Amino acid sequence: MHEALLYEKKDNNDIECHLCNHRCKIKNKEKGVCRVRENRNGTLGSLVYNLACSTNVDPIEKKPLFHFLPGSKSFSIATVGCNFSCKFCQNWEISQCVRNENRIFGSELSPEEIVRLAKAYNAKSISYTYTEPTVSFEYAYDTARLAKKEGILNTFVTNGYMTKEAIDMISPYLDGANVDLKSFSDDFYKRLCGARLEGVLSSIRYMKEKDIWVEVTTLLIPGENSSKDELSSIASFIKEIGIETPWHISRFYPNYKFLNTPPTPISLIQKAVEIGEKTGLRYVYGGNIPGDSSESTYCYSCRKMLIKRFGFSIIENNIKKDECPNCGAKIDGIFE
């Protein structure tokens, strides 16, 4: 068992974990909400360190990150587990297996080997993704530090429930993050995710303060988080943290415990994109609708198409360094 970071010892071998906003108080021989961090006689350990349950070489657009080295490859890695219990989870087989079956699995893969593989595949970044990277924080942290030394960037695809302490620790090595803002309703978070809204909002604000490039994703579920008022609230929050922050509005498909909810109508995605644009956001995208014009990047100043996409593929990229070739406007993001 690998000793965890960010915890505090209490009396009687009790522990308080300071990794995520659950701030679990864990008694001896028990685990936190994530089910992958365990108190063993007053020492908190990670049960998933070095245990990769999924690896792949993805286009960075799959995260989705559209303004972070567009067109590049990202070596993607996950361990089992999550600190949320979302009833609509799209990766529930690996995120919820610890909670549903009390099962931890994965193949031994060291941080050194992850970095070696990323270099071998000419990946310009490593993405900690598929499940919640916060719960395998020590693994991601050690890998990210090594990657940074080799000139490889690091990204989190996250529910955004980490503490300020965790963000402070990872921020020197974390270059980008796509944060799921699942709803703007605390009831939604409590009822469907086992969490609270404010913990996510505070993390997004703090990541921006720490100069981590942030993009936001909302999985649009009909009848749950799809009202005009809620979409306007999400758009207004993103405007508050910065109009340069891309907002991805993704189409829901039935999965896990939400099998009776229909897929999101494309017209609803398009309506949400329109709300984001009218709110004043520079970059609003529709997701999971290959071929729709809302997948592409347009200049916020002159509306010239800059990056034409089909799904996760880039068909055309007209950005010159970080500028629109038509009007010279600076395009926000991390570009080569």
mmCIF file of C-alpha atoms in Angstrom:
data_model
loop_
_atom_site.group_PDB
_atom_site.id
_atom_site.type_symbol
_atom_site.label_atom_id
_atom_site.label_comp_id
_atom_site.label_asym_id
_atom_site.label_seq_id
_atom_site.Cartn_x
_atom_site.Cartn_y
_atom_site.Cartn_z
ATOM 1 C CA MET A 1 0.000 0.000 0.000
ATOM 2 C CA HIS A 2 1.357 3.408 -1.030
ATOM 3 C CA GLU A 3 1.016 6.103 1.640
ATOM 4 C CA ALA A 4 -1.397 8.824 0.623
ATOM 5 C CA LEU A 5 -0.810 12.555 0.532
ATOM 6 C CA LEU A 6 -2.936 15.274 2.098
ATOM 7 C CA TYR A 7 -4.314 13.743 5.263
ATOM 8 C CA GLU A 8 -4.277 14.556 8.949
ATOM 9 C CA LYS A 9 -3.909 12.096 11.823
ATOM 10 C CA LYS A 10 -6.435 12.340 14.639
ATOM 11 C CA ASP A 11 -6.905 10.584 17.982
ATOM 12 C CA ASN A 12 -7.502 6.816 18.185
ATOM 13 C CA ASN A 13 -5.914 6.221 14.756
ATOM 14 C CA ASP A 14 -8.650 8.226 13.060
ATOM 15 C CA ILE A 15 -7.788 10.202 9.930
ATOM 16 C CA GLU A 16 -9.198 13.228 8.108
ATOM 17 C CA CYS A 17 -8.514 13.223 4.378
ATOM 18 C CA HIS A 18 -7.874 16.622 2.770
ATOM 19 C CA LEU A 19 -7.755 15.445 -0.833
ATOM 20 C CA CYS A 20 -11.299 16.250 -1.968
ATOM 21 C CA ASN A 21 -14.188 18.322 -0.714
ATOM 22 C CA HIS A 22 -15.808 15.370 1.043
ATOM 23 C CA ARG A 23 -12.983 15.732 3.591
ATOM 24 C CA CYS A 24 -13.737 12.221 4.835
ATOM 25 C CA LYS A 25 -13.213 11.367 8.475
ATOM 26 C CA ILE A 26 -11.982 7.788 8.275
ATOM 27 C CA LYS A 27 -11.789 5.414 11.202
ATOM 28 C CA ASN A 28 -9.170 2.681 11.444
ATOM 29 C CA LYS A 29 -9.649 -0.145 8.889
ATOM 30 C CA GLU A 30 -12.225 1.905 6.961
ATOM 31 C CA LYS A 31 -12.188 3.648 3.572
ATOM 32 C CA GLY A 32 -13.232 7.069 2.337
ATOM 33 C CA VAL A 33 -16.120 7.842 0.022
ATOM 34 C CA CYS A 34 -13.887 7.059 -2.978
ATOM 35 C CA ARG A 35 -13.355 3.499 -1.662
ATOM 36 C CA VAL A 36 -9.720 3.513 -2.813
ATOM 37 C CA ARG A 37 -8.104 5.241 0.180
ATOM 38 C CA GLU A 38 -7.934 3.229 3.391
ATOM 39 C CA ASN A 39 -6.921 3.933 6.979
ATOM 40 C CA ARG A 40 -4.547 1.276 8.222
ATOM 41 C CA ASN A 41 -3.639 1.873 11.843
ATOM 42 C CA GLY A 42 -3.487 5.643 11.447
ATOM 43 C CA THR A 43 -1.791 5.716 8.043
ATOM 44 C CA LEU A 44 -3.856 6.589 4.989
ATOM 45 C CA GLY A 45 -2.954 4.545 1.943
ATOM 46 C CA SER A 46 -3.811 4.580 -1.747
ATOM 47 C CA LEU A 47 -5.051 1.202 -2.976
ATOM 48 C CA VAL A 48 -4.660 2.101 -6.669
ATOM 49 C CA TYR A 49 -1.115 3.470 -6.891
ATOM 50 C CA ASN A 50 0.626 1.973 -9.968
ATOM 51 C CA LEU A 51 -2.571 0.131 -10.949
ATOM 52 C CA ALA A 52 -3.735 1.360 -14.352
ATOM 53 C CA CYS A 53 -7.168 0.013 -15.310
ATOM 54 C CA SER A 54 -7.195 1.775 -18.680
ATOM 55 C CA THR A 55 -4.593 3.300 -20.980
ATOM 56 C CA ASN A 56 -4.912 4.673 -24.478
ATOM 57 C CA VAL A 57 -3.472 7.199 -26.892
ATOM 58 C CA ASP A 58 -6.274 9.681 -27.591
ATOM 59 C CA PRO A 59 -6.673 12.856 -29.581
ATOM 60 C CA ILE A 60 -6.697 15.670 -27.028
ATOM 61 C CA GLU A 61 -10.092 16.643 -28.454
ATOM 62 C CA LYS A 62 -11.597 13.520 -26.834
ATOM 63 C CA LYS A 63 -11.117 14.915 -23.317
ATOM 64 C CA PRO A 64 -12.650 17.293 -24.581
ATOM 65 C CA LEU A 65 -9.962 19.973 -24.733
ATOM 66 C CA PHE A 66 -10.309 22.119 -27.853
ATOM 67 C CA HIS A 67 -7.928 24.955 -26.952
ATOM 68 C CA PHE A 68 -5.063 22.853 -25.589
ATOM 69 C CA LEU A 69 -2.528 21.755 -28.225
ATOM 70 C CA PRO A 70 -5.298 21.057 -30.773
ATOM 71 C CA GLY A 71 -4.616 18.105 -33.050
ATOM 72 C CA SER A 72 -2.078 16.558 -30.683
ATOM 73 C CA LYS A 73 -2.058 13.123 -29.052
ATOM 74 C CA SER A 74 -2.486 12.617 -25.319
ATOM 75 C CA PHE A 75 -1.424 9.486 -23.456
ATOM 76 C CA SER A 76 -4.484 8.738 -21.340
ATOM 77 C CA ILE A 77 -4.559 6.776 -18.114
ATOM 78 C CA ALA A 78 -7.023 5.853 -15.369
ATOM 79 C CA THR A 79 -7.329 3.854 -12.184
ATOM 80 C CA VAL A 80 -10.588 2.477 -10.819
ATOM 81 C CA GLY A 81 -12.705 4.532 -8.432
ATOM 82 C CA CYS A 82 -14.431 7.863 -8.026
ATOM 83 C CA ASN A 83 -15.486 10.180 -5.223
ATOM 84 C CA PHE A 84 -18.886 10.687 -6.920
ATOM 85 C CA SER A 85 -21.678 8.154 -7.402
ATOM 86 C CA CYS A 86 -23.350 9.638 -10.502
ATOM 87 C CA LYS A 87 -26.386 7.629 -11.543
ATOM 88 C CA PHE A 88 -25.784 8.595 -15.192
ATOM 89 C CA CYS A 89 -22.044 7.800 -15.262
ATOM 90 C CA GLN A 90 -20.710 7.070 -18.747
ATOM 91 C CA ASN A 91 -17.708 5.061 -17.426
ATOM 92 C CA TRP A 92 -19.409 3.304 -14.533
ATOM 93 C CA GLU A 93 -17.724 -0.068 -15.175
ATOM 94 C CA ILE A 94 -14.408 1.345 -13.941
ATOM 95 C CA SER A 95 -15.516 4.313 -11.830
ATOM 96 C CA GLN A 96 -18.161 2.547 -9.744
ATOM 97 C CA CYS A 97 -16.802 -1.023 -9.583
ATOM 98 C CA VAL A 98 -15.218 -0.359 -6.191
ATOM 99 C CA ARG A 99 -18.529 0.868 -4.817
ATOM 100 C CA ASN A 100 -20.747 -1.724 -6.537
ATOM 101 C CA GLU A 101 -18.550 -4.814 -6.263
ATOM 102 C CA ASN A 102 -15.803 -3.793 -3.825
ATOM 103 C CA ARG A 103 -13.385 -4.701 -6.596
ATOM 104 C CA ILE A 104 -10.026 -3.074 -7.354
ATOM 105 C CA PHE A 105 -8.175 -4.121 -10.480
ATOM 106 C CA GLY A 106 -5.521 -2.865 -12.872
ATOM 107 C CA SER A 107 -2.155 -3.635 -14.400
ATOM 108 C CA GLU A 108 1.121 -2.591 -12.828
ATOM 109 C CA LEU A 109 2.379 0.530 -14.578
ATOM 110 C CA SER A 110 4.843 2.872 -12.922
ATOM 111 C CA PRO A 111 5.012 6.645 -13.404
ATOM 112 C CA GLU A 112 8.363 6.164 -15.152
ATOM 113 C CA GLU A 113 6.802 3.711 -17.611
ATOM 114 C CA ILE A 114 3.852 6.031 -18.309
ATOM 115 C CA VAL A 115 6.237 8.824 -19.250
ATOM 116 C CA ARG A 116 8.313 6.447 -21.382
ATOM 117 C CA LEU A 117 5.187 5.322 -23.250
ATOM 118 C CA ALA A 118 4.003 8.897 -23.745
ATOM 119 C CA LYS A 119 7.335 9.753 -25.357
ATOM 120 C CA ALA A 120 7.298 6.597 -27.480
ATOM 121 C CA TYR A 121 3.869 7.494 -28.868
ATOM 122 C CA ASN A 122 4.901 11.116 -29.423
ATOM 123 C CA ALA A 123 2.148 12.282 -27.084
ATOM 124 C CA LYS A 124 2.508 15.938 -26.138
ATOM 125 C CA SER A 125 0.516 15.474 -22.951
ATOM 126 C CA ILE A 126 -0.582 12.924 -20.388
ATOM 127 C CA SER A 127 -4.264 12.996 -19.462
ATOM 128 C CA TYR A 128 -5.530 11.571 -16.186
ATOM 129 C CA THR A 129 -9.037 10.709 -17.311
ATOM 130 C CA TYR A 130 -11.886 8.173 -17.765
ATOM 131 C CA THR A 131 -12.405 8.004 -13.972
ATOM 132 C CA GLU A 132 -11.780 10.732 -11.385
ATOM 133 C CA PRO A 133 -8.023 11.484 -11.231
ATOM 134 C CA THR A 134 -8.289 13.053 -7.786
ATOM 135 C CA VAL A 135 -8.773 9.658 -6.119
ATOM 136 C CA SER A 136 -5.449 8.427 -7.547
ATOM 137 C CA PHE A 137 -3.783 11.741 -6.766
ATOM 138 C CA GLU A 138 -0.414 10.331 -5.644
ATOM 139 C CA TYR A 139 -0.055 8.340 -8.862
ATOM 140 C CA ALA A 140 -0.953 11.351 -11.018
ATOM 141 C CA TYR A 141 1.265 13.670 -8.986
ATOM 142 C CA ASP A 142 4.370 11.493 -9.282
ATOM 143 C CA THR A 143 3.753 10.945 -12.996
ATOM 144 C CA ALA A 144 3.094 14.622 -13.703
ATOM 145 C CA ARG A 145 6.339 15.691 -12.047
ATOM 146 C CA LEU A 146 8.337 13.268 -14.192
ATOM 147 C CA ALA A 147 6.444 14.253 -17.336
ATOM 148 C CA LYS A 148 7.116 17.938 -16.763
ATOM 149 C CA LYS A 149 10.852 17.283 -16.669
ATOM 150 C CA GLU A 150 10.556 15.642 -20.091
ATOM 151 C CA GLY A 151 8.612 18.551 -21.584
ATOM 152 C CA ILE A 152 5.303 16.652 -21.571
ATOM 153 C CA LEU A 153 2.236 18.584 -20.390
ATOM 154 C CA ASN A 154 -0.391 17.230 -18.001
ATOM 155 C CA THR A 155 -4.182 17.469 -17.950
ATOM 156 C CA PHE A 156 -6.961 16.356 -15.593
ATOM 157 C CA VAL A 157 -10.430 15.389 -16.790
ATOM 158 C CA THR A 158 -12.207 15.827 -13.496
ATOM 159 C CA ASN A 159 -15.415 16.390 -11.584
ATOM 160 C CA GLY A 160 -13.661 19.306 -9.929
ATOM 161 C CA TYR A 161 -14.193 18.226 -6.313
ATOM 162 C CA MET A 162 -10.593 18.517 -5.145
ATOM 163 C CA THR A 163 -9.561 20.747 -2.261
ATOM 164 C CA LYS A 164 -7.463 23.895 -2.473
ATOM 165 C CA GLU A 165 -4.668 21.924 -0.857
ATOM 166 C CA ALA A 166 -4.739 19.393 -3.693
ATOM 167 C CA ILE A 167 -4.827 22.121 -6.352
ATOM 168 C CA ASP A 168 -1.925 23.921 -4.678
ATOM 169 C CA MET A 169 0.131 20.728 -4.723
ATOM 170 C CA ILE A 170 -0.565 19.702 -8.332
ATOM 171 C CA SER A 171 -0.725 23.157 -9.945
ATOM 172 C CA PRO A 172 3.037 23.489 -10.710
ATOM 173 C CA TYR A 173 2.706 20.373 -12.889
ATOM 174 C CA LEU A 174 -0.902 20.586 -14.121
ATOM 175 C CA ASP A 175 -1.268 22.551 -17.345
ATOM 176 C CA GLY A 176 -4.902 22.011 -18.249
ATOM 177 C CA ALA A 177 -8.179 20.624 -16.959
ATOM 178 C CA ASN A 178 -11.585 19.844 -18.307
ATOM 179 C CA VAL A 179 -14.001 20.143 -15.401
ATOM 180 C CA ASP A 180 -17.479 18.628 -15.433
ATOM 181 C CA LEU A 181 -19.978 21.194 -14.240
ATOM 182 C CA LYS A 182 -22.846 18.733 -14.186
ATOM 183 C CA SER A 183 -25.544 21.133 -13.068
ATOM 184 C CA PHE A 184 -26.065 24.449 -11.335
ATOM 185 C CA SER A 185 -28.383 22.843 -8.767
ATOM 186 C CA ASP A 186 -27.178 21.672 -5.379
ATOM 187 C CA ASP A 187 -30.150 19.294 -5.273
ATOM 188 C CA PHE A 188 -28.972 17.683 -8.533
ATOM 189 C CA TYR A 189 -25.502 17.122 -7.073
ATOM 190 C CA LYS A 190 -26.853 15.684 -3.802
ATOM 191 C CA ARG A 191 -29.505 13.503 -5.440
ATOM 192 C CA LEU A 192 -27.635 12.173 -8.456
ATOM 193 C CA CYS A 193 -23.914 12.497 -7.659
ATOM 194 C CA GLY A 194 -23.525 12.293 -3.887
ATOM 195 C CA ALA A 195 -21.771 15.666 -3.712
ATOM 196 C CA ARG A 196 -22.390 19.417 -3.413
ATOM 197 C CA LEU A 197 -22.328 22.114 -6.065
ATOM 198 C CA GLU A 198 -20.225 24.682 -4.229
ATOM 199 C CA GLY A 199 -17.279 22.308 -3.917
ATOM 200 C CA VAL A 200 -17.094 22.168 -7.704
ATOM 201 C CA LEU A 201 -17.557 25.904 -8.262
ATOM 202 C CA SER A 202 -14.849 26.802 -5.756
ATOM 203 C CA SER A 203 -12.388 24.424 -7.406
ATOM 204 C CA ILE A 204 -13.035 25.846 -10.874
ATOM 205 C CA ARG A 205 -12.469 29.385 -9.577
ATOM 206 C CA TYR A 206 -9.269 28.347 -7.819
ATOM 207 C CA MET A 207 -7.855 26.495 -10.832
ATOM 208 C CA LYS A 208 -8.315 29.674 -12.850
ATOM 209 C CA GLU A 209 -6.505 31.636 -10.149
ATOM 210 C CA LYS A 210 -3.616 29.165 -10.347
ATOM 211 C CA ASP A 211 -3.306 29.744 -14.128
ATOM 212 C CA ILE A 212 -4.374 26.234 -15.086
ATOM 213 C CA TRP A 213 -6.067 26.268 -18.514
ATOM 214 C CA VAL A 214 -9.694 25.293 -17.799
ATOM 215 C CA GLU A 215 -12.455 24.096 -20.103
ATOM 216 C CA VAL A 216 -15.898 23.216 -18.742
ATOM 217 C CA THR A 217 -18.192 20.370 -19.826
ATOM 218 C CA THR A 218 -21.882 19.896 -19.079
ATOM 219 C CA LEU A 219 -23.538 16.599 -19.991
ATOM 220 C CA LEU A 220 -27.037 17.757 -20.894
ATOM 221 C CA ILE A 221 -29.636 15.333 -19.514
ATOM 222 C CA PRO A 222 -33.230 15.954 -20.644
ATOM 223 C CA GLY A 223 -35.462 16.956 -17.751
ATOM 224 C CA GLU A 224 -32.643 17.071 -15.204
ATOM 225 C CA ASN A 225 -30.306 19.965 -16.024
ATOM 226 C CA SER A 226 -31.730 21.193 -19.321
ATOM 227 C CA SER A 227 -33.967 24.113 -18.383
ATOM 228 C CA LYS A 228 -33.291 27.541 -19.858
ATOM 229 C CA ASP A 229 -32.785 29.007 -16.362
ATOM 230 C CA GLU A 230 -30.214 26.406 -15.403
ATOM 231 C CA LEU A 231 -28.296 26.685 -18.663
ATOM 232 C CA SER A 232 -28.281 30.474 -18.289
ATOM 233 C CA SER A 233 -26.929 30.095 -14.745
ATOM 234 C CA ILE A 234 -24.097 27.850 -15.922
ATOM 235 C CA ALA A 235 -23.259 30.242 -18.755
ATOM 236 C CA SER A 236 -23.279 33.207 -16.357
ATOM 237 C CA PHE A 237 -20.929 31.423 -13.962
ATOM 238 C CA ILE A 238 -18.499 30.660 -16.797
ATOM 239 C CA LYS A 239 -18.676 34.298 -17.870
ATOM 240 C CA GLU A 240 -17.850 35.292 -14.285
ATOM 241 C CA ILE A 241 -14.672 33.185 -14.228
ATOM 242 C CA GLY A 242 -13.678 34.344 -17.726
ATOM 243 C CA ILE A 243 -15.349 34.661 -21.117
ATOM 244 C CA GLU A 244 -12.317 32.928 -22.642
ATOM 245 C CA THR A 245 -13.274 29.662 -20.876
ATOM 246 C CA PRO A 246 -14.633 27.147 -23.418
ATOM 247 C CA TRP A 247 -17.959 25.480 -22.572
ATOM 248 C CA HIS A 248 -18.667 22.025 -23.995
ATOM 249 C CA ILE A 249 -22.316 20.950 -23.927
ATOM 250 C CA SER A 250 -22.399 17.215 -24.534
ATOM 251 C CA ARG A 251 -25.213 14.981 -25.664
ATOM 252 C CA PHE A 252 -26.372 12.405 -23.110
ATOM 253 C CA TYR A 253 -26.941 8.766 -24.026
ATOM 254 C CA PRO A 254 -28.739 6.301 -21.691
ATOM 255 C CA ASN A 255 -26.297 4.522 -19.408
ATOM 256 C CA TYR A 256 -25.851 2.933 -15.976
ATOM 257 C CA LYS A 257 -28.931 3.768 -13.857
ATOM 258 C CA PHE A 258 -30.373 6.245 -16.374
ATOM 259 C CA LEU A 259 -31.438 3.744 -19.000
ATOM 260 C CA ASN A 260 -34.976 5.094 -19.305
ATOM 261 C CA THR A 261 -33.936 8.659 -20.054
ATOM 262 C CA PRO A 262 -33.830 9.362 -23.803
ATOM 263 C CA PRO A 263 -30.769 10.771 -25.589
ATOM 264 C CA THR A 264 -30.554 14.549 -25.609
ATOM 265 C CA PRO A 265 -32.308 16.031 -28.645
ATOM 266 C CA ILE A 266 -29.796 17.783 -30.874
ATOM 267 C CA SER A 267 -32.087 20.807 -30.917
ATOM 268 C CA LEU A 268 -31.619 21.106 -27.134
ATOM 269 C CA ILE A 269 -27.823 21.091 -27.513
ATOM 270 C CA GLN A 270 -28.109 23.796 -30.153
ATOM 271 C CA LYS A 271 -30.363 25.846 -27.869
ATOM 272 C CA ALA A 272 -27.806 25.576 -25.050
ATOM 273 C CA VAL A 273 -25.006 26.667 -27.390
ATOM 274 C CA GLU A 274 -27.082 29.701 -28.337
ATOM 275 C CA ILE A 275 -27.617 30.565 -24.660
ATOM 276 C CA GLY A 276 -23.871 30.418 -24.039
ATOM 277 C CA GLU A 277 -23.121 32.629 -27.016
ATOM 278 C CA LYS A 278 -25.799 35.179 -26.074
ATOM 279 C CA THR A 279 -24.370 35.291 -22.542
ATOM 280 C CA GLY A 280 -21.108 36.477 -24.066
ATOM 281 C CA LEU A 281 -18.903 33.382 -23.950
ATOM 282 C CA ARG A 282 -16.284 33.323 -26.689
ATOM 283 C CA TYR A 283 -16.217 29.577 -27.305
ATOM 284 C CA VAL A 284 -19.262 27.328 -26.925
ATOM 285 C CA TYR A 285 -19.299 23.796 -28.327
ATOM 286 C CA GLY A 286 -21.823 21.034 -28.895
ATOM 287 C CA GLY A 287 -20.477 17.580 -28.060
ATOM 288 C CA ASN A 288 -21.343 14.038 -29.169
ATOM 289 C CA ILE A 289 -22.969 15.339 -32.354
ATOM 290 C CA PRO A 290 -20.387 14.638 -35.102
ATOM 291 C CA GLY A 291 -20.714 16.890 -38.122
ATOM 292 C CA ASP A 292 -22.563 19.697 -36.373
ATOM 293 C CA SER A 293 -21.145 23.175 -36.913
ATOM 294 C CA SER A 294 -20.979 23.704 -33.140
ATOM 295 C CA GLU A 295 -17.969 21.346 -32.992
ATOM 296 C CA SER A 296 -15.787 23.890 -34.758
ATOM 297 C CA THR A 297 -13.886 26.908 -33.405
ATOM 298 C CA TYR A 298 -14.736 30.368 -34.730
ATOM 299 C CA CYS A 299 -13.009 33.669 -34.138
ATOM 300 C CA TYR A 300 -14.984 35.575 -31.501
ATOM 301 C CA SER A 301 -14.149 38.845 -33.254
ATOM 302 C CA CYS A 302 -14.737 38.285 -36.989
ATOM 303 C CA ARG A 303 -16.475 34.828 -36.870
ATOM 304 C CA LYS A 304 -14.050 33.223 -39.322
ATOM 305 C CA MET A 305 -13.887 29.439 -38.918
ATOM 306 C CA LEU A 306 -10.515 28.688 -37.373
ATOM 307 C CA ILE A 307 -10.627 24.967 -36.587
ATOM 308 C CA LYS A 308 -13.013 22.690 -38.446
ATOM 309 C CA ARG A 309 -13.766 19.449 -36.586
ATOM 310 C CA PHE A 310 -15.654 16.243 -37.212
ATOM 311 C CA GLY A 311 -16.012 14.370 -33.953
ATOM 312 C CA PHE A 312 -12.524 14.167 -32.446
ATOM 313 C CA SER A 313 -10.775 14.794 -35.757
ATOM 314 C CA ILE A 314 -9.468 18.137 -36.968
ATOM 315 C CA ILE A 315 -10.222 18.671 -40.652
ATOM 316 C CA GLU A 316 -8.686 22.125 -40.920
ATOM 317 C CA ASN A 317 -6.689 24.370 -38.557
ATOM 318 C CA ASN A 318 -6.183 27.973 -39.622
ATOM 319 C CA ILE A 319 -4.886 29.437 -36.353
ATOM 320 C CA LYS A 320 -1.475 31.066 -36.789
ATOM 321 C CA LYS A 321 0.358 30.542 -33.516
ATOM 322 C CA ASP A 322 -2.456 31.935 -31.344
ATOM 323 C CA GLU A 323 -4.038 34.441 -33.709
ATOM 324 C CA CYS A 324 -6.903 34.616 -36.162
ATOM 325 C CA PRO A 325 -5.334 34.934 -39.636
ATOM 326 C CA ASN A 326 -8.228 37.107 -40.791
ATOM 327 C CA CYS A 327 -8.432 39.837 -38.130
ATOM 328 C CA GLY A 328 -5.458 39.204 -35.843
ATOM 329 C CA ALA A 329 -7.542 38.569 -32.708
ATOM 330 C CA LYS A 330 -5.690 36.578 -30.057
ATOM 331 C CA ILE A 331 -7.293 33.163 -29.649
ATOM 332 C CA ASP A 332 -7.337 31.933 -26.079
ATOM 333 C CA GLY A 333 -5.696 28.653 -25.145
ATOM 334 C CA ILE A 334 -2.403 26.767 -25.229
ATOM 335 C CA PHE A 335 -1.144 26.415 -28.774
ATOM 336 C CA GLU A 336 2.161 25.319 -30.285
#
